[in-house]
Amino acid sequence: HQGYKQVGSCKGHSSFVTHIGWSTDETVLFSNSGDYELLFWDVPSCKRIQHSSKCKDLAWSAYTGTLGWPVLGIWHKGADGTDVNTCDRIPGQQDCLATGDDRGLVSLYKYPALGGKARVYGGHSSHVTTVRFSHDSSKLYSAGGADACLCEWKVL
């Protein structure tokens, strides 16, 4: 662990942590958990921010969590909290969010995803475990679960 030093530990979830993300000013961390909690943490104190409404309008450096205000519209009708597994926003831009779900679909939304219609793409025969945009935003990668497939998508 040369070059790294633990500065704190954020404790408070009732289940395992599934996603984390940083505010653009690096003063707030969000975390999602397996029991569908969305918690916010002050950095570097690691104290939980009790009133999440204080974080509603924060800008995020990336958004990979499946729970939160910027991703309220990613849940299809009848979905439960486990149906959408992953999401990613084009780095440095505020206009596109990709998701991967249990139906094997990759969906693109306008960011923030507040309920608009998604563009939906097939390609996996099983659930999608991860989606990530390339560093230059020219490609999207999606990884499948049981199909063990990695798909590369050209961003137009």
mmCIF file of C-alpha atoms in Angstrom:
data_model
loop_
_atom_site.group_PDB
_atom_site.id
_atom_site.type_symbol
_atom_site.label_atom_id
_atom_site.label_comp_id
_atom_site.label_asym_id
_atom_site.label_seq_id
_atom_site.Cartn_x
_atom_site.Cartn_y
_atom_site.Cartn_z
ATOM 1 C CA HIS A 1 0.000 0.000 0.000
ATOM 2 C CA GLN A 2 2.876 2.309 -0.711
ATOM 3 C CA GLY A 3 1.669 5.805 -1.541
ATOM 4 C CA TYR A 4 -1.779 5.399 0.044
ATOM 5 C CA LYS A 5 -2.952 6.187 3.542
ATOM 6 C CA GLN A 6 -6.409 5.525 4.923
ATOM 7 C CA VAL A 7 -7.933 8.785 6.089
ATOM 8 C CA GLY A 8 -11.292 7.483 7.278
ATOM 9 C CA SER A 9 -14.034 4.891 7.091
ATOM 10 C CA CYS A 10 -17.651 5.646 6.215
ATOM 11 C CA LYS A 11 -19.889 3.334 8.250
ATOM 12 C CA GLY A 12 -23.656 3.255 8.271
ATOM 13 C CA HIS A 13 -25.066 0.987 5.556
ATOM 14 C CA SER A 14 -27.192 -1.983 6.597
ATOM 15 C CA SER A 15 -25.987 -4.057 3.640
ATOM 16 C CA PHE A 16 -23.033 -4.363 1.247
ATOM 17 C CA VAL A 17 -21.959 -1.283 -0.729
ATOM 18 C CA THR A 18 -22.651 -1.539 -4.473
ATOM 19 C CA HIS A 19 -21.626 1.865 -5.890
ATOM 20 C CA ILE A 20 -19.757 5.012 -4.830
ATOM 21 C CA GLY A 21 -19.165 8.414 -6.401
ATOM 22 C CA TRP A 22 -17.552 11.777 -5.708
ATOM 23 C CA SER A 23 -18.861 15.307 -5.990
ATOM 24 C CA THR A 24 -16.856 17.416 -8.447
ATOM 25 C CA ASP A 25 -15.385 19.439 -5.596
ATOM 26 C CA GLU A 26 -14.439 16.188 -3.775
ATOM 27 C CA THR A 27 -16.186 17.225 -0.543
ATOM 28 C CA VAL A 28 -19.023 14.671 -0.675
ATOM 29 C CA LEU A 29 -19.099 10.930 -1.373
ATOM 30 C CA PHE A 30 -22.306 9.032 -2.159
ATOM 31 C CA SER A 31 -22.810 5.308 -1.718
ATOM 32 C CA ASN A 32 -25.519 2.840 -2.757
ATOM 33 C CA SER A 33 -26.044 -0.471 -1.005
ATOM 34 C CA GLY A 34 -27.629 -3.875 -1.557
ATOM 35 C CA ASP A 35 -30.704 -2.896 0.441
ATOM 36 C CA TYR A 36 -31.299 0.143 -1.816
ATOM 37 C CA GLU A 37 -29.929 2.814 0.493
ATOM 38 C CA LEU A 38 -28.456 6.019 -0.862
ATOM 39 C CA LEU A 39 -26.201 7.671 1.712
ATOM 40 C CA PHE A 40 -24.042 10.787 1.535
ATOM 41 C CA TRP A 41 -20.786 11.355 3.402
ATOM 42 C CA ASP A 42 -18.779 14.443 4.261
ATOM 43 C CA VAL A 43 -15.157 14.183 3.139
ATOM 44 C CA PRO A 44 -12.675 13.858 4.792
ATOM 45 C CA SER A 45 -14.522 13.480 8.144
ATOM 46 C CA CYS A 46 -16.524 10.452 6.843
ATOM 47 C CA LYS A 47 -19.538 11.670 8.797
ATOM 48 C CA ARG A 48 -22.894 10.820 7.292
ATOM 49 C CA ILE A 49 -24.834 13.783 5.943
ATOM 50 C CA GLN A 50 -28.187 13.291 7.666
ATOM 51 C CA HIS A 51 -30.327 15.423 5.341
ATOM 52 C CA SER A 52 -29.759 14.094 1.833
ATOM 53 C CA SER A 53 -31.705 17.020 0.355
ATOM 54 C CA LYS A 54 -28.562 19.099 0.997
ATOM 55 C CA CYS A 55 -26.856 17.032 -1.717
ATOM 56 C CA LYS A 56 -29.648 17.148 -4.302
ATOM 57 C CA ASP A 57 -28.073 19.820 -6.493
ATOM 58 C CA LEU A 58 -24.439 18.738 -6.214
ATOM 59 C CA ALA A 59 -22.479 18.145 -9.404
ATOM 60 C CA TRP A 60 -20.863 14.699 -9.592
ATOM 61 C CA SER A 61 -17.535 13.956 -11.261
ATOM 62 C CA ALA A 62 -18.995 10.677 -12.531
ATOM 63 C CA TYR A 63 -22.210 8.872 -11.807
ATOM 64 C CA THR A 64 -22.024 5.105 -11.587
ATOM 65 C CA GLY A 65 -24.655 4.588 -8.901
ATOM 66 C CA THR A 66 -28.049 3.159 -9.773
ATOM 67 C CA LEU A 67 -29.799 5.124 -7.022
ATOM 68 C CA GLY A 68 -29.986 8.901 -6.755
ATOM 69 C CA TRP A 69 -31.625 12.013 -8.148
ATOM 70 C CA PRO A 70 -29.739 12.025 -11.483
ATOM 71 C CA VAL A 71 -30.896 8.461 -12.247
ATOM 72 C CA LEU A 72 -34.523 8.422 -11.089
ATOM 73 C CA GLY A 73 -35.756 7.663 -14.609
ATOM 74 C CA ILE A 74 -33.631 4.563 -15.340
ATOM 75 C CA TRP A 75 -36.094 2.131 -13.785
ATOM 76 C CA HIS A 76 -38.516 0.517 -16.252
ATOM 77 C CA LYS A 77 -42.122 -0.090 -15.208
ATOM 78 C CA GLY A 78 -42.362 -3.022 -12.819
ATOM 79 C CA ALA A 79 -38.626 -3.018 -12.023
ATOM 80 C CA ASP A 80 -37.386 -3.737 -8.544
ATOM 81 C CA GLY A 81 -34.146 -2.446 -7.049
ATOM 82 C CA THR A 82 -32.083 -5.257 -8.550
ATOM 83 C CA ASP A 83 -33.103 -4.960 -12.212
ATOM 84 C CA VAL A 84 -30.662 -2.185 -13.190
ATOM 85 C CA ASN A 85 -27.140 -3.321 -12.336
ATOM 86 C CA THR A 86 -24.859 -0.584 -13.597
ATOM 87 C CA CYS A 87 -24.647 2.863 -15.108
ATOM 88 C CA ASP A 88 -22.026 5.310 -16.311
ATOM 89 C CA ARG A 89 -22.042 8.866 -17.568
ATOM 90 C CA ILE A 90 -19.852 10.114 -20.421
ATOM 91 C CA PRO A 91 -16.797 11.578 -18.644
ATOM 92 C CA GLY A 92 -16.748 15.358 -18.476
ATOM 93 C CA GLN A 93 -20.111 15.738 -20.136
ATOM 94 C CA GLN A 94 -23.586 16.164 -18.715
ATOM 95 C CA ASP A 95 -25.631 14.731 -21.544
ATOM 96 C CA CYS A 96 -25.509 10.922 -21.753
ATOM 97 C CA LEU A 97 -25.965 8.077 -19.268
ATOM 98 C CA ALA A 98 -25.722 4.373 -20.104
ATOM 99 C CA THR A 99 -27.267 1.549 -18.072
ATOM 100 C CA GLY A 100 -27.102 -2.240 -18.115
ATOM 101 C CA ASP A 101 -29.888 -4.410 -16.727
ATOM 102 C CA ASP A 102 -31.060 -7.932 -15.948
ATOM 103 C CA ARG A 103 -32.861 -8.188 -19.303
ATOM 104 C CA GLY A 104 -29.499 -8.097 -21.132
ATOM 105 C CA LEU A 105 -30.147 -4.591 -22.439
ATOM 106 C CA VAL A 106 -27.934 -1.523 -22.663
ATOM 107 C CA SER A 107 -29.903 1.729 -22.513
ATOM 108 C CA LEU A 108 -28.874 5.320 -23.206
ATOM 109 C CA TYR A 109 -30.578 8.233 -21.463
ATOM 110 C CA LYS A 110 -30.199 11.972 -21.526
ATOM 111 C CA TYR A 111 -28.395 12.931 -18.298
ATOM 112 C CA PRO A 112 -29.802 13.543 -15.778
ATOM 113 C CA ALA A 113 -32.127 10.602 -16.411
ATOM 114 C CA LEU A 114 -35.349 11.894 -14.928
ATOM 115 C CA GLY A 115 -37.864 9.890 -16.909
ATOM 116 C CA GLY A 116 -37.235 10.541 -20.591
ATOM 117 C CA LYS A 117 -37.391 7.811 -23.207
ATOM 118 C CA ALA A 118 -34.250 5.698 -23.511
ATOM 119 C CA ARG A 119 -32.587 4.308 -26.593
ATOM 120 C CA VAL A 120 -32.378 0.573 -25.908
ATOM 121 C CA TYR A 121 -29.911 -1.891 -27.456
ATOM 122 C CA GLY A 122 -29.651 -5.675 -27.277
ATOM 123 C CA GLY A 123 -26.450 -7.656 -27.551
ATOM 124 C CA HIS A 124 -26.254 -9.744 -24.417
ATOM 125 C CA SER A 125 -28.055 -13.020 -23.810
ATOM 126 C CA SER A 126 -27.848 -12.525 -20.061
ATOM 127 C CA HIS A 127 -27.784 -9.731 -17.497
ATOM 128 C CA VAL A 128 -25.370 -6.841 -18.057
ATOM 129 C CA THR A 129 -23.004 -6.487 -15.101
ATOM 130 C CA THR A 130 -21.065 -3.354 -16.079
ATOM 131 C CA VAL A 131 -21.131 -0.478 -18.578
ATOM 132 C CA ARG A 132 -18.284 2.029 -18.938
ATOM 133 C CA PHE A 133 -17.485 4.757 -21.434
ATOM 134 C CA SER A 134 -13.952 4.968 -22.820
ATOM 135 C CA HIS A 135 -11.759 7.825 -21.604
ATOM 136 C CA ASP A 136 -12.313 9.732 -24.865
ATOM 137 C CA SER A 137 -16.092 9.013 -24.881
ATOM 138 C CA SER A 138 -15.910 7.416 -28.330
ATOM 139 C CA LYS A 139 -16.913 3.932 -27.156
ATOM 140 C CA LEU A 140 -19.094 2.248 -24.572
ATOM 141 C CA TYR A 141 -18.178 -1.162 -23.192
ATOM 142 C CA SER A 142 -20.678 -3.556 -21.652
ATOM 143 C CA ALA A 143 -19.891 -6.802 -19.852
ATOM 144 C CA GLY A 144 -22.369 -9.624 -19.620
ATOM 145 C CA GLY A 145 -22.911 -12.037 -16.778
ATOM 146 C CA ALA A 146 -23.710 -15.626 -17.737
ATOM 147 C CA ASP A 147 -22.949 -14.966 -21.427
ATOM 148 C CA ALA A 148 -19.377 -13.904 -20.446
ATOM 149 C CA CYS A 149 -19.463 -11.435 -23.330
ATOM 150 C CA LEU A 150 -17.755 -8.056 -23.637
ATOM 151 C CA CYS A 151 -19.416 -5.752 -26.169
ATOM 152 C CA GLU A 152 -17.854 -2.621 -27.652
ATOM 153 C CA TRP A 153 -20.283 0.050 -28.845
ATOM 154 C CA LYS A 154 -19.363 3.039 -30.986
ATOM 155 C CA VAL A 155 -20.791 6.283 -29.604
ATOM 156 C CA LEU A 156 -22.289 8.374 -32.399
#
